[in-house]
XYZ file of C-alpha atoms in Angstrom:
785
model
C 103.460 -75.676 123.285
C 102.836 -72.077 124.414
C 99.407 -70.491 124.295
C 100.321 -68.160 121.420
C 101.738 -71.097 119.421
C 98.581 -73.086 120.007
C 96.413 -70.147 118.967
C 98.488 -69.555 115.889
C 98.251 -73.170 114.767
C 94.545 -73.340 115.507
C 93.850 -70.643 112.911
C 96.834 -70.918 110.620
C 94.974 -70.034 107.436
C 93.436 -66.842 108.879
C 96.809 -65.890 110.416
C 98.568 -66.244 107.060
C 95.936 -64.345 105.097
C 95.662 -61.494 107.587
C 99.409 -61.132 107.886
C 99.792 -60.963 104.119
C 97.127 -58.277 103.858
C 97.979 -56.207 106.929
C 101.706 -56.851 107.095
C 101.559 -56.707 110.922
C 102.660 -59.094 113.643
C 99.879 -57.619 115.745
C 97.320 -58.515 113.094
C 98.678 -62.047 112.975
C 98.409 -62.529 116.722
C 95.040 -60.782 117.001
C 93.390 -62.787 114.231
C 94.894 -66.002 115.522
C 93.156 -65.215 118.787
C 89.710 -65.094 117.186
C 87.434 -68.133 117.476
C 88.042 -70.339 114.408
C 85.250 -71.631 112.234
C 83.659 -74.766 113.565
C 83.683 -76.096 110.005
C 87.440 -75.874 109.857
C 88.632 -76.822 113.349
C 86.662 -79.083 115.621
C 86.935 -79.213 119.396
C 86.741 -76.562 122.117
C 86.690 -72.926 121.099
C 90.048 -71.268 121.834
C 90.105 -68.211 124.123
C 89.785 -64.741 122.715
C 90.202 -61.228 124.056
C 86.519 -60.400 123.573
C 85.290 -63.527 125.323
C 87.910 -64.159 128.027
C 89.485 -60.793 128.856
C 87.208 -57.903 128.063
C 84.204 -59.073 130.152
C 86.327 -59.368 133.290
C 87.828 -55.927 132.745
C 84.439 -54.325 132.111
C 82.396 -56.098 134.767
C 84.938 -56.466 137.586
C 88.016 -54.285 137.221
C 86.389 -51.122 135.913
C 84.331 -50.686 139.098
C 87.431 -49.336 140.838
C 89.937 -48.789 138.046
C 88.043 -46.190 136.049
C 88.668 -42.606 134.976
C 86.999 -41.232 138.124
C 88.451 -43.437 140.879
C 91.725 -44.564 139.278
C 92.363 -46.932 142.213
C 96.018 -47.816 142.349
C 96.572 -45.051 139.774
C 95.091 -47.337 137.092
C 92.331 -46.549 134.591
C 91.326 -49.791 132.875
C 89.659 -47.942 129.994
C 92.892 -48.008 128.032
C 93.070 -51.795 128.313
C 89.665 -52.730 126.869
C 90.965 -53.258 123.327
C 93.034 -56.226 122.120
C 95.622 -53.825 120.704
C 96.463 -52.675 124.247
C 98.499 -55.832 124.805
C 100.977 -54.853 122.104
C 100.886 -51.116 122.835
C 101.141 -51.312 126.654
C 103.315 -54.278 127.502
C 104.549 -52.755 130.750
C 101.044 -52.039 132.042
C 99.741 -55.481 131.142
C 102.786 -57.104 132.739
C 101.939 -55.395 136.039
C 98.261 -56.318 135.759
C 99.118 -59.934 135.013
C 101.443 -60.108 138.032
C 98.594 -59.025 140.333
C 96.196 -61.509 138.786
C 98.677 -64.376 139.137
C 99.343 -63.674 142.814
C 95.650 -63.285 143.642
C 95.967 -59.610 144.579
C 93.180 -58.808 142.150
C 90.250 -58.839 142.403
C 90.607 -57.807 146.076
C 88.797 -59.707 148.846
C 85.071 -59.062 148.883
C 84.877 -58.204 145.190
C 83.139 -60.920 143.112
C 85.400 -62.150 140.361
C 85.375 -64.714 137.562
C 85.497 -68.426 138.218
C 88.911 -70.048 138.683
C 88.691 -71.570 135.190
C 87.796 -68.216 133.654
C 90.640 -66.519 135.478
C 93.052 -69.211 134.314
C 91.942 -68.707 130.691
C 92.371 -64.944 131.012
C 95.870 -65.350 132.431
C 96.890 -67.826 129.709
C 95.578 -65.558 126.958
C 97.293 -62.407 128.225
C 100.539 -64.280 128.923
C 100.505 -65.565 125.358
C 100.113 -62.034 124.052
C 102.920 -60.688 126.239
C 105.223 -63.500 125.125
C 104.350 -62.843 121.484
C 104.929 -59.100 121.592
C 107.847 -59.065 124.034
C 110.658 -56.981 122.538
C 113.743 -58.813 121.452
C 116.457 -58.922 124.067
C 118.986 -56.129 123.599
C 122.305 -55.360 125.199
C 121.414 -51.745 125.830
C 123.815 -48.861 126.148
C 125.375 -47.149 129.163
C 126.500 -43.568 128.723
C 129.865 -42.291 129.939
C 129.764 -43.029 133.649
C 131.250 -40.562 136.147
C 132.721 -42.110 139.273
C 130.386 -41.469 142.188
C 131.709 -40.526 145.623
C 132.200 -44.086 146.841
C 133.822 -45.169 143.588
C 136.119 -42.133 143.619
C 137.256 -42.753 147.207
C 137.821 -46.479 146.631
C 139.659 -45.869 143.357
C 142.002 -43.334 144.981
C 142.601 -45.764 147.850
C 143.486 -48.679 145.567
C 145.395 -46.582 143.049
C 147.435 -44.396 145.405
C 146.965 -45.837 148.895
C 145.349 -42.560 150.048
C 142.203 -42.649 152.178
C 140.309 -39.654 150.827
C 136.947 -38.832 152.503
C 135.012 -38.205 149.292
C 131.655 -38.624 151.012
C 132.542 -35.623 153.173
C 134.364 -33.525 150.588
C 132.022 -33.881 147.602
C 128.278 -33.154 147.408
C 125.891 -36.145 147.488
C 125.388 -37.908 144.159
C 121.970 -37.903 142.571
C 120.148 -41.239 142.515
C 118.104 -43.040 139.904
C 116.217 -46.338 140.158
C 117.213 -46.437 143.840
C 121.002 -46.265 143.314
C 123.647 -43.539 143.134
C 125.747 -45.153 140.386
C 123.325 -44.568 137.498
C 125.181 -42.992 134.585
C 122.268 -40.821 133.429
C 122.155 -38.823 136.676
C 125.889 -38.567 137.432
C 126.422 -35.109 136.006
C 129.394 -32.777 136.552
C 128.722 -29.226 137.731
C 131.302 -26.387 137.688
C 131.345 -26.529 141.495
C 132.115 -30.251 141.494
C 134.894 -29.702 138.951
C 136.488 -27.133 141.251
C 136.320 -29.628 144.098
C 137.924 -32.279 141.891
C 140.814 -29.889 141.199
C 141.368 -29.130 144.883
C 141.075 -32.794 145.836
C 143.535 -33.881 143.150
C 146.212 -31.540 144.512
C 145.774 -32.799 148.079
C 145.681 -36.444 147.046
C 148.793 -36.114 144.864
C 150.664 -34.374 147.677
C 149.844 -37.205 150.062
C 150.712 -39.892 147.506
C 154.137 -38.462 146.690
C 155.038 -36.605 149.880
C 157.102 -33.897 148.244
C 156.108 -31.067 150.585
C 158.041 -30.511 153.874
C 156.396 -31.282 157.214
C 155.847 -28.580 159.880
C 157.782 -28.682 163.186
C 156.472 -31.471 165.486
C 154.484 -30.788 168.642
C 152.552 -32.660 171.353
C 148.809 -32.878 171.938
C 147.339 -33.901 175.300
C 143.562 -33.511 175.240
C 141.992 -34.977 178.357
C 138.579 -33.818 177.167
C 138.791 -36.127 174.139
C 139.517 -39.259 176.171
C 136.604 -41.646 176.636
C 136.801 -44.083 179.586
C 135.212 -47.448 178.802
C 135.241 -48.929 182.282
C 138.310 -48.857 184.507
C 140.600 -50.786 182.144
C 140.007 -49.211 178.707
C 140.350 -45.699 177.271
C 139.794 -44.386 173.741
C 140.510 -41.115 171.958
C 139.807 -39.757 168.479
C 142.866 -38.095 166.966
C 142.858 -36.243 163.634
C 146.286 -36.471 162.023
C 146.881 -33.587 159.611
C 149.751 -35.182 157.676
C 150.827 -38.594 156.459
C 153.743 -39.017 158.840
C 155.131 -40.737 161.922
C 153.541 -39.909 165.291
C 154.561 -40.790 168.855
C 151.654 -42.192 170.848
C 152.060 -42.054 174.637
C 149.724 -43.788 177.109
C 149.833 -42.327 180.628
C 149.172 -44.893 183.372
C 148.089 -44.074 186.915
C 148.476 -46.366 189.956
C 150.698 -49.275 190.781
C 150.877 -53.020 191.464
C 151.628 -54.007 195.046
C 152.544 -57.138 196.948
C 152.561 -60.367 194.944
C 150.302 -58.996 192.213
C 151.285 -60.074 188.721
C 152.166 -57.559 185.987
C 149.315 -56.458 183.720
C 149.346 -56.684 179.922
C 148.703 -53.413 178.102
C 147.636 -53.324 174.446
C 147.789 -50.125 172.410
C 145.822 -50.189 169.163
C 145.014 -47.767 166.360
C 141.785 -48.166 164.389
C 141.328 -51.617 165.870
C 144.801 -52.874 164.912
C 147.278 -53.592 167.758
C 150.527 -51.621 167.508
C 152.103 -52.580 170.843
C 151.450 -55.209 173.525
C 153.594 -55.040 176.668
C 153.626 -56.321 180.269
C 153.500 -53.435 182.741
C 154.920 -54.025 186.234
C 154.774 -50.716 188.113
C 155.661 -50.801 191.801
C 155.357 -47.971 194.313
C 158.666 -46.125 194.681
C 160.056 -45.351 198.129
C 159.592 -41.601 197.564
C 155.968 -41.979 196.586
C 155.313 -44.422 199.392
C 156.522 -41.939 201.992
C 154.759 -38.989 200.375
C 151.509 -40.854 199.672
C 151.586 -39.847 196.018
C 150.267 -41.777 193.036
C 152.775 -43.694 190.949
C 152.765 -42.736 187.216
C 154.149 -44.596 184.213
C 154.234 -43.993 180.433
C 154.216 -46.496 177.568
C 154.810 -45.172 174.050
C 155.064 -46.300 170.424
C 156.033 -44.471 167.231
C 153.882 -45.386 164.218
C 152.927 -44.073 160.798
C 149.453 -42.460 160.544
C 147.629 -41.275 157.468
C 146.078 -37.805 157.366
C 142.684 -38.870 158.712
C 140.863 -39.268 161.989
C 142.043 -42.291 163.957
C 140.778 -44.117 167.035
C 143.463 -44.678 169.679
C 142.735 -47.342 172.289
C 144.605 -48.542 175.370
C 143.345 -51.543 177.350
C 144.480 -54.132 179.865
C 144.026 -57.709 178.682
C 144.478 -59.841 181.856
C 141.120 -61.481 182.493
C 141.656 -61.958 186.217
C 142.904 -58.378 186.612
C 139.984 -56.850 184.694
C 137.473 -58.904 186.685
C 138.953 -57.599 189.945
C 138.425 -54.018 188.853
C 135.202 -52.410 189.918
C 133.866 -49.967 192.416
C 136.581 -50.887 194.881
C 139.351 -50.004 192.436
C 137.648 -46.851 191.247
C 137.244 -45.483 194.756
C 140.836 -46.262 195.703
C 143.172 -45.445 192.786
C 146.248 -46.465 194.783
C 145.156 -50.096 194.890
C 145.696 -50.788 191.174
C 146.809 -49.358 187.851
C 144.702 -47.680 185.164
C 145.152 -46.137 181.718
C 144.527 -42.430 182.264
C 145.195 -40.396 179.073
C 146.927 -40.140 175.692
C 149.565 -37.781 174.373
C 150.378 -37.624 170.662
C 153.553 -36.085 169.252
C 154.308 -35.275 165.624
C 154.372 -35.088 162.728
C 157.819 -36.648 162.160
C 159.387 -37.729 158.879
C 158.673 -41.441 158.394
C 161.395 -43.564 159.930
C 161.202 -45.990 157.021
C 159.994 -45.730 153.425
C 156.782 -43.704 153.216
C 154.082 -46.446 153.148
C 151.835 -44.507 150.749
C 154.591 -43.504 148.334
C 155.324 -47.133 147.476
C 152.219 -47.114 145.254
C 153.627 -44.331 143.051
C 157.385 -44.041 143.572
C 158.492 -47.233 141.866
C 161.878 -45.524 141.446
C 163.523 -42.299 142.665
C 162.313 -39.354 140.518
C 165.497 -37.481 141.394
C 167.460 -40.089 139.419
C 166.427 -38.625 136.071
C 163.926 -38.325 133.224
C 163.786 -42.057 132.515
C 162.467 -42.794 136.024
C 159.951 -39.929 135.883
C 158.543 -41.194 132.570
C 158.348 -44.713 133.954
C 156.459 -43.496 137.049
C 153.957 -41.472 135.016
C 153.379 -44.170 132.393
C 152.772 -46.812 135.071
C 150.484 -44.532 137.038
C 148.466 -43.419 133.989
C 148.034 -47.032 132.879
C 146.313 -47.871 136.135
C 144.510 -44.533 136.523
C 142.974 -44.699 133.038
C 142.268 -48.441 133.406
C 143.819 -49.279 130.034
C 147.150 -49.016 128.168
C 148.128 -45.385 127.641
C 149.284 -43.717 124.468
C 152.621 -41.987 123.975
C 150.764 -38.672 123.627
C 149.069 -39.120 127.017
C 152.376 -39.771 128.764
C 153.974 -36.832 126.940
C 151.146 -34.613 128.170
C 151.868 -35.533 131.795
C 155.619 -35.103 131.285
C 154.981 -31.583 130.046
C 153.269 -30.753 133.349
C 156.212 -32.240 135.260
C 158.764 -30.282 133.235
C 156.895 -27.002 133.645
C 156.817 -27.412 137.446
C 160.487 -28.388 137.485
C 161.430 -25.308 135.475
C 159.582 -23.204 138.068
C 161.912 -24.435 140.804
C 159.954 -27.359 142.234
C 161.752 -30.462 143.492
C 161.341 -33.714 141.520
C 158.729 -34.981 143.982
C 156.805 -31.720 143.945
C 156.897 -31.659 140.138
C 155.594 -35.209 140.117
C 152.709 -34.131 142.343
C 151.581 -31.603 139.716
C 151.594 -34.240 136.965
C 149.645 -36.767 139.037
C 147.109 -34.123 140.067
C 146.590 -33.350 136.384
C 145.898 -37.017 135.624
C 143.319 -37.143 138.428
C 141.114 -34.527 136.743
C 141.290 -36.067 133.263
C 138.046 -37.559 131.832
C 139.974 -40.817 131.403
C 140.137 -41.059 135.202
C 136.864 -39.452 136.307
C 134.694 -41.315 133.771
C 134.280 -44.920 132.731
C 134.052 -44.540 128.972
C 133.049 -47.356 126.620
C 133.246 -47.198 122.818
C 130.043 -47.576 120.817
C 129.779 -50.120 118.034
C 128.417 -48.992 114.667
C 124.782 -47.769 114.711
C 122.357 -50.679 114.811
C 125.069 -53.146 115.831
C 125.267 -55.190 119.031
C 128.779 -56.257 119.962
C 130.722 -57.484 123.000
C 132.409 -54.751 124.996
C 136.189 -54.961 125.076
C 137.970 -57.018 127.702
C 139.247 -53.813 129.298
C 135.735 -52.387 129.462
C 134.548 -55.680 130.930
C 137.280 -55.486 133.574
C 136.011 -52.066 134.673
C 132.380 -53.183 134.678
C 133.335 -56.161 136.829
C 135.501 -54.261 139.306
C 133.063 -51.383 139.799
C 130.204 -53.878 140.223
C 131.874 -56.009 142.903
C 134.403 -53.591 144.430
C 133.138 -50.095 143.555
C 136.749 -49.534 142.554
C 139.308 -49.747 139.784
C 140.500 -53.051 138.283
C 143.582 -54.441 139.987
C 146.712 -55.645 138.193
C 145.410 -59.184 137.713
C 142.197 -58.039 136.063
C 144.084 -55.645 133.794
C 146.575 -58.351 132.863
C 143.832 -60.775 131.840
C 141.966 -58.058 129.969
C 145.033 -56.917 128.039
C 145.730 -60.546 127.118
C 142.181 -60.838 125.741
C 141.281 -63.650 128.162
C 138.665 -62.060 130.418
C 135.708 -62.865 128.153
C 136.417 -66.581 128.525
C 133.691 -68.029 130.824
C 136.099 -69.999 132.996
C 138.380 -66.989 133.408
C 135.640 -64.577 134.416
C 134.116 -67.139 136.814
C 137.483 -67.521 138.522
C 137.811 -63.745 138.799
C 134.361 -63.395 140.347
C 135.236 -65.984 142.992
C 138.575 -64.288 143.681
C 137.022 -60.847 143.915
C 134.191 -61.920 146.230
C 136.785 -63.386 148.611
C 138.729 -60.109 148.606
C 138.073 -57.572 151.421
C 137.195 -55.009 148.743
C 133.978 -56.936 148.067
C 132.627 -55.331 151.231
C 131.744 -52.475 148.875
C 128.998 -54.634 147.347
C 127.437 -55.008 150.794
C 127.899 -51.330 151.602
C 126.812 -49.792 148.308
C 124.455 -52.302 146.703
C 123.149 -53.884 149.906
C 122.990 -50.579 151.756
C 120.936 -48.937 149.000
C 118.751 -51.938 148.177
C 117.858 -52.313 151.868
C 117.997 -48.509 152.368
C 120.172 -48.819 155.470
C 122.605 -46.231 154.073
C 119.918 -43.667 154.922
C 120.230 -44.373 158.659
C 122.426 -41.276 159.042
C 119.452 -39.132 158.057
C 117.105 -40.779 160.563
C 116.466 -38.738 163.709
C 113.980 -40.518 166.010
C 112.159 -38.302 168.489
C 114.535 -38.072 171.492
C 111.626 -37.689 173.923
C 109.941 -40.884 172.762
C 113.152 -42.786 172.069
C 115.894 -41.622 174.468
C 117.713 -44.926 173.854
C 118.657 -43.821 170.342
C 122.348 -42.941 170.026
C 124.875 -42.640 167.220
C 126.579 -45.773 168.545
C 123.334 -47.766 168.415
C 122.684 -46.515 164.879
C 126.135 -47.640 163.715
C 125.691 -51.028 165.376
C 122.355 -51.530 163.614
C 123.957 -50.782 160.263
C 126.904 -53.053 161.028
C 124.589 -55.977 161.769
C 122.863 -55.726 158.401
C 126.107 -55.190 156.485
C 127.741 -58.227 158.084
C 124.622 -60.301 157.394
C 124.712 -59.319 153.716
C 128.421 -60.126 153.544
C 127.833 -63.539 155.101
C 125.257 -64.442 152.452
C 127.479 -63.001 149.701
C 130.825 -64.512 150.688
C 129.386 -67.799 151.909
C 127.181 -68.205 148.813
C 124.205 -68.523 151.137
C 120.608 -69.108 150.100
C 118.853 -65.961 148.926
C 115.982 -67.002 151.185
C 118.225 -66.179 154.169
C 117.416 -62.508 153.585
C 113.821 -63.391 154.482
C 114.318 -65.749 157.420
C 117.936 -66.813 157.898
C 118.227 -68.034 161.508
C 121.435 -66.191 162.384
C 122.689 -62.647 162.663
C 125.724 -60.611 163.787
C 125.716 -58.909 167.176
C 127.868 -57.383 169.860
C 126.898 -57.176 173.507
C 125.143 -53.826 173.265
C 122.951 -54.725 170.281
C 122.234 -58.198 171.695
C 121.000 -56.624 174.937
C 118.896 -54.224 172.886
C 117.240 -57.237 171.253
C 116.981 -59.145 174.527
C 119.340 -61.871 173.301
C 121.565 -63.336 175.993
C 125.053 -64.795 175.967
C 126.843 -62.171 173.823
C 129.694 -60.416 175.662
C 132.075 -57.734 174.412
C 132.183 -54.935 171.866
C 133.208 -57.098 168.897
C 130.566 -58.344 166.461
C 130.259 -62.090 165.988
C 127.857 -64.510 164.307
C 125.006 -65.541 166.585
C 122.708 -68.458 165.799
C 119.044 -67.671 166.505
C 116.782 -70.246 168.127
C 113.326 -70.259 169.688
C 111.767 -66.846 170.265
C 114.893 -65.126 168.962
C 114.556 -66.923 165.620
C 110.883 -66.035 165.342
C 111.548 -62.385 166.121
C 114.879 -61.617 164.458
C 115.438 -64.026 161.544
C 116.291 -62.394 158.212
C 117.079 -58.758 157.478
C 113.508 -57.455 157.471
C 113.184 -57.784 161.248
C 116.575 -56.225 161.953
C 116.482 -52.867 163.704
C 118.171 -51.011 160.842
C 115.420 -51.917 158.357
C 112.631 -51.355 160.878
C 114.001 -47.896 161.709
C 114.366 -46.642 158.128
C 110.780 -47.763 157.433
C 109.279 -45.782 160.335
C 108.451 -42.189 161.154
C 110.529 -40.330 163.767
C 107.651 -40.555 166.261
C 105.947 -43.858 165.501
C 105.735 -46.918 163.291
C 103.999 -46.812 159.923
C 102.287 -49.840 158.419
C 102.196 -47.930 155.137
C 105.944 -47.212 155.060
C 106.828 -50.746 156.110
C 104.345 -52.294 153.706
C 105.637 -50.133 150.873
C 109.197 -51.056 151.838
C 108.473 -54.801 151.556
C 106.515 -54.390 148.322
C 109.485 -52.601 146.764
C 112.267 -54.673 148.303
C 110.812 -58.192 148.415
C 107.919 -58.425 145.977
C 109.085 -55.986 143.280
C 105.617 -54.451 143.301
C 105.961 -50.772 144.311
C 102.631 -49.057 144.915
C 101.727 -45.868 143.047
C 102.229 -42.536 144.816
C 99.362 -41.501 147.119
C 96.758 -39.027 145.891
C 97.343 -35.402 146.923
C 94.289 -35.118 149.203
C 94.992 -37.901 151.705
C 93.762 -36.753 155.144
C 96.349 -36.596 157.920
C 96.282 -38.949 160.895
C 95.346 -37.769 164.343
C 98.796 -38.451 165.775
C 97.800 -37.709 169.362
C 95.052 -40.330 169.259
C 97.338 -43.224 168.242
C 97.817 -45.547 171.192
C 95.535 -43.382 173.343
C 92.068 -43.076 171.812
C 92.526 -45.859 169.277
C 95.254 -48.115 167.992
C 97.141 -47.485 164.776
C 95.360 -50.475 163.264
C 91.953 -48.990 164.055
C 92.911 -45.704 162.401
C 94.163 -47.550 159.315
C 90.944 -49.543 159.057
C 88.992 -46.285 158.895
C 91.355 -45.056 156.199
C 90.974 -48.240 154.152
C 87.194 -47.948 154.203
C 87.526 -45.468 151.338
C 87.312 -47.590 148.125
C 89.794 -45.298 146.402
C 92.391 -46.146 149.067
C 91.539 -49.798 149.623
C 93.176 -51.293 146.523
C 96.670 -50.118 147.448
C 96.358 -50.334 151.220
C 94.990 -53.872 151.065
C 98.404 -55.121 149.982
C 100.565 -52.569 151.828
C 98.937 -52.609 155.229
C 98.918 -56.384 155.582
C 102.728 -56.419 155.375
C 103.075 -53.446 157.704
C 100.798 -54.979 160.345
C 102.929 -58.113 160.258
C 105.788 -55.959 161.623
C 103.792 -54.000 164.220
C 105.439 -55.938 167.057
C 108.480 -53.729 166.437
C 108.498 -50.091 167.481
C 109.921 -47.229 165.423
C 113.525 -48.110 166.352
C 113.140 -51.871 166.041
C 112.489 -52.975 169.625
C 110.081 -55.830 170.266
C 106.804 -54.793 171.897
C 103.407 -56.311 172.660
C 101.392 -53.099 173.084
C 100.923 -49.871 171.143
C 100.292 -47.383 173.914
C 97.451 -48.945 175.905
C 96.298 -51.221 173.071
C 97.616 -54.748 172.504
C 99.401 -55.314 169.194
C 97.357 -57.165 166.590
C 99.903 -58.546 164.092
C 97.468 -60.729 162.154
C 96.719 -60.322 158.492
C 95.609 -61.907 155.265
C 97.338 -61.607 151.915
C 95.216 -60.833 148.854
C 95.641 -64.450 147.762
C 93.856 -65.593 150.929
C 96.864 -66.780 152.966
C 96.647 -65.651 156.588
C 99.266 -65.173 159.283
C 99.673 -64.192 162.895
C 102.906 -62.397 163.683
C 106.147 -61.748 161.800
C 107.356 -65.364 161.761
C 104.283 -66.617 159.908
C 104.324 -63.625 157.584
C 107.935 -64.336 156.645
C 107.027 -67.958 155.956
C 104.479 -66.758 153.383
C 107.036 -64.394 151.867
C 109.452 -67.299 151.568
C 106.781 -69.272 149.709
C 106.883 -66.440 147.193
C 110.649 -66.835 146.721
C 110.620 -66.712 142.872
C 109.151 -63.196 142.960
C 111.731 -62.147 145.551
C 114.526 -63.488 143.361
C 113.102 -61.609 140.366
C 113.014 -58.433 142.431
C 116.607 -58.907 143.596
C 117.726 -59.809 140.065
C 116.296 -56.605 138.579
C 117.852 -54.464 141.292
C 121.245 -56.149 141.027
C 121.231 -55.862 137.219
C 120.365 -52.168 137.550
C 123.252 -51.620 139.973
C 125.729 -53.670 137.929
C 124.927 -51.860 134.662
C 124.496 -48.366 136.066
C 121.224 -47.946 134.160
C 117.574 -48.824 134.600
C 116.136 -52.173 133.514
C 114.065 -51.682 130.356
C 111.404 -53.739 128.584
C 114.013 -55.255 126.289
C 115.834 -56.595 129.379
C 112.866 -58.822 130.261
C 114.424 -61.905 128.661
C 117.703 -61.266 130.484
C 115.887 -61.004 133.822
C 113.936 -64.187 133.056
C 117.219 -65.949 132.383
C 118.730 -64.618 135.611
C 115.830 -66.021 137.612
C 116.077 -69.351 135.782
C 119.841 -69.644 136.281
C 119.590 -68.668 139.944
C 116.903 -71.298 140.497
C 119.110 -73.874 138.762
C 121.918 -72.787 141.087
C 119.864 -73.803 144.139
C 118.778 -70.176 144.694
C 122.242 -69.252 145.931
C 123.468 -65.670 146.020
C 126.608 -66.187 143.971
C 124.559 -67.918 141.270
C 122.742 -64.620 140.811
C 126.015 -62.658 140.707
C 127.473 -65.013 138.101
C 124.252 -64.782 136.112
C 124.507 -60.978 136.055
C 128.172 -61.103 134.984
C 127.413 -63.530 132.120
C 124.248 -61.758 131.001
C 123.879 -60.164 127.584
C 123.405 -56.617 128.983
C 126.545 -56.917 131.133
C 128.876 -58.278 128.456
C 127.603 -56.509 125.339
C 126.590 -53.082 124.103
C 124.582 -51.762 121.202
C 124.013 -48.457 119.468
C 120.448 -47.696 118.335
C 120.118 -47.413 114.525
C 118.982 -43.791 114.860
C 122.026 -42.836 116.911
C 124.586 -41.455 114.529
C 126.751 -39.836 117.183
C 130.461 -40.606 116.819
C 131.955 -43.272 119.053
C 133.459 -41.968 122.264
C-alpha cells in the first residue's frame, strides 16, 4: 500500500467530510495527512507536513536556500506550505531527487536523523504520487524537416547526396536537440534556399540538362602522399556523370621482382584492382630515364567531393619500401599523381535516375503521370490525391509548352513537389478537442522512420501503414529490429547520440594551438568516429546501457590508439579493441573518450565545472542552475604555476552561495582531471600532481576515474531515467512535460525488465503512449491540419 493510500485510509472519515465540503482533491489529501484523533485510530501517529517536512525545511534547508542566498537558485520559502506540493510538482520532484540521493543536506550541514529523513521522503513522495497529472499523449506541432532530415530524405527519395548542412543555415535547438518542432521555423531566406535547392536536386535526379564538354584535371598540389605506397586526392565533381580516373606510376620492377598489386578506390570503395608489372625499357635503360606507367578506370561520380586513393597491396613489397626506395626512385615503383577527365555521359543507365524514371517520360502522358504519382506518394509519405497529381502535371505541361524536353519538364514538376508543405513538413491531424486518439498508421510510419533513420519511410513501412498493420505490436517490433539493422540507423548514432553526448559540437572546438599543437582536423574526426562507432555497437548489438559508463571496449585506428597509448593497433581503418588493465581503467565507456573530454573543456585548459555539469546533465539528469552574474574570474596564469586548478576551485567553493552547486559538480569534474583539455592522460597539472579523489554528496568516495565510474554505474537507474527522457524528447520532437512522468516511469521499468538493454529502451519509446497517440487540449478549437 502506498503512503498516500495509507494516509487516506487512516483518516477516512475526515477525508470524506472535507472533500464533500471543499470539493478539492488537495483538501482530501491535505486533511488525510493530518494526525488522526487518538480516540478514533490507535497506534503510531502518521506523518504530516507540519511535523515531518516543515521543520526540516525551516531549520536546515532555509539556511542556504533563502531569498537572500538562493543557493542552487532555490528559495525554500515557497515550499513551506502543504499546498506547495500540489502547486509546484516540478520543484518538489527535484528536491526529492536530491534528498533521495543524499545530495542534500550537503556534507558538514547537520540534518535530520535517518528515520526523520525517511519519513519526510515517504510523505513528499506520497503527495507527488497523489497529485501527479494524468498521463497524456501530448501534441506535436507541424514539424519541419531539419537539415539532417532533409538531406537524408532527399538521399533516400531521389538518390541525390545533397549537402544540406552546408547549404542551409543551422537549425535552432530546444531541449538539447535540433529536431524540436516548436523551434523549427521557416524564414523567407530559408524558403528561397529551399527553392534553389529543389531545382538543383531535381536536375540531378532526372538529368535532363546537357553536360559541358569534357576536360582533364591534373592537380599535383592536391595529391597527398601517405608513405611511399599510397596517395590520396580530393576531387570535387561538378556533375553527376562518368569520369575517367588515371593513376600515374613512376619507377619500375627489375630482375626477378614480382608484379605489384594496385588498388584504386573512391570514397573507400575499390573500383579497380590490377597487377602492375612495369619493366625498364631499352630506351630508358640507355638514357637513364624513369619508366612511367598509367592505370585508369571510368566510373560514375555524383556531384560532390570525392576521395580518390591509389595504393599498393603487396605486404612484402610495402615492407621493403622505406628510405632506401625514397632516395632511389629507379629501384621500385610508386603511385605519383592523379588525372581526372570528364564529365562524360553515363555509359549505362544513370544510377540516380533509376529512383525517379520508372519509365521513359518521352513515351507519353501516361508515363509522366505514373512517374509523378509514384514520386509524390513517397515524397508526401502517404497516398496522394488526384488533385495533387493534377497540380504537378500542370507544372510539367507548362514547361513542355515553353519548349522544354520531357526530362527538363519533369524536373520542374519534381522541384515544385520539393517545396510543398507536404514534403517539407511532417503534418499530423488533430483529433477532436479534448480527445486522445492513436495517430494514423501513416503518421506512425513517419514518426518511426524519422526517429531511427532521420529520414522518410521506405516502401515496406509505407506498405504496412497503408494496410493498417503498423500499429500491431508484433509488426512494429519487427520493423524496429529491421530498421536498427539497416545502415540508415547510423543516423540515430549521429543525430541523437551526437547531440546527447554533444560530440557534434567538435567542429566548433578550437583548442589553443600553442598549448595543444597535436590537435588536427584528422584527430578531431577520429575522436568523433570512435564515439559514433561505440554508440552504434551498443545500439545494433543491443548492448547493456551501462556500457556507456564503463564498457571495456572501444573503436580505434592506429593514430588514435597511439594517441591513447594503446598498443597493437595498426592501420588507418577503425576496428573494435578490447580494453584490459590500465587501458580499461582509463578509457572504458564514452565519458573518458577524447571527444567527450574535449567538448567539456576550455580551449586552454580543463574545467571541473564544465565536466561536472556535463555529467550531471548527461548521466544523472540533474542539470545545475545557471551561475550567478557576479562570479569572479579565475587567475588563468596561476593555474599549474602558482597553484593547482583544484586549489583554486577549493577557494571558490568556500563561498556558501557557490558551495551547494559546486559540491556536486566539482566532484565529478575532479574525477576526470587525469585527462587534459584534448583527452590525453596525464599525471600532473603544470608542476602540481593530479589529485583525482573525491566524495559524492551521499558519502561515497573514489580515487580516479575508474572508481568514479563504478559509483556512477551503481546509480544506473538514474542514468536510465536520464537517457529515457532524452530519447523520448528526441523521438517526439518536443520537450518532456509533467504529464509524461508516468510514461517515463514506464520506460524505466520496461528497460529494467529488459535487462537494461539499449533496444529495450528503444522499443519502450516506440510503444509508449506519447509516441503512438496524440491529443488536442479541450481549449484548442483550431481546425485540424
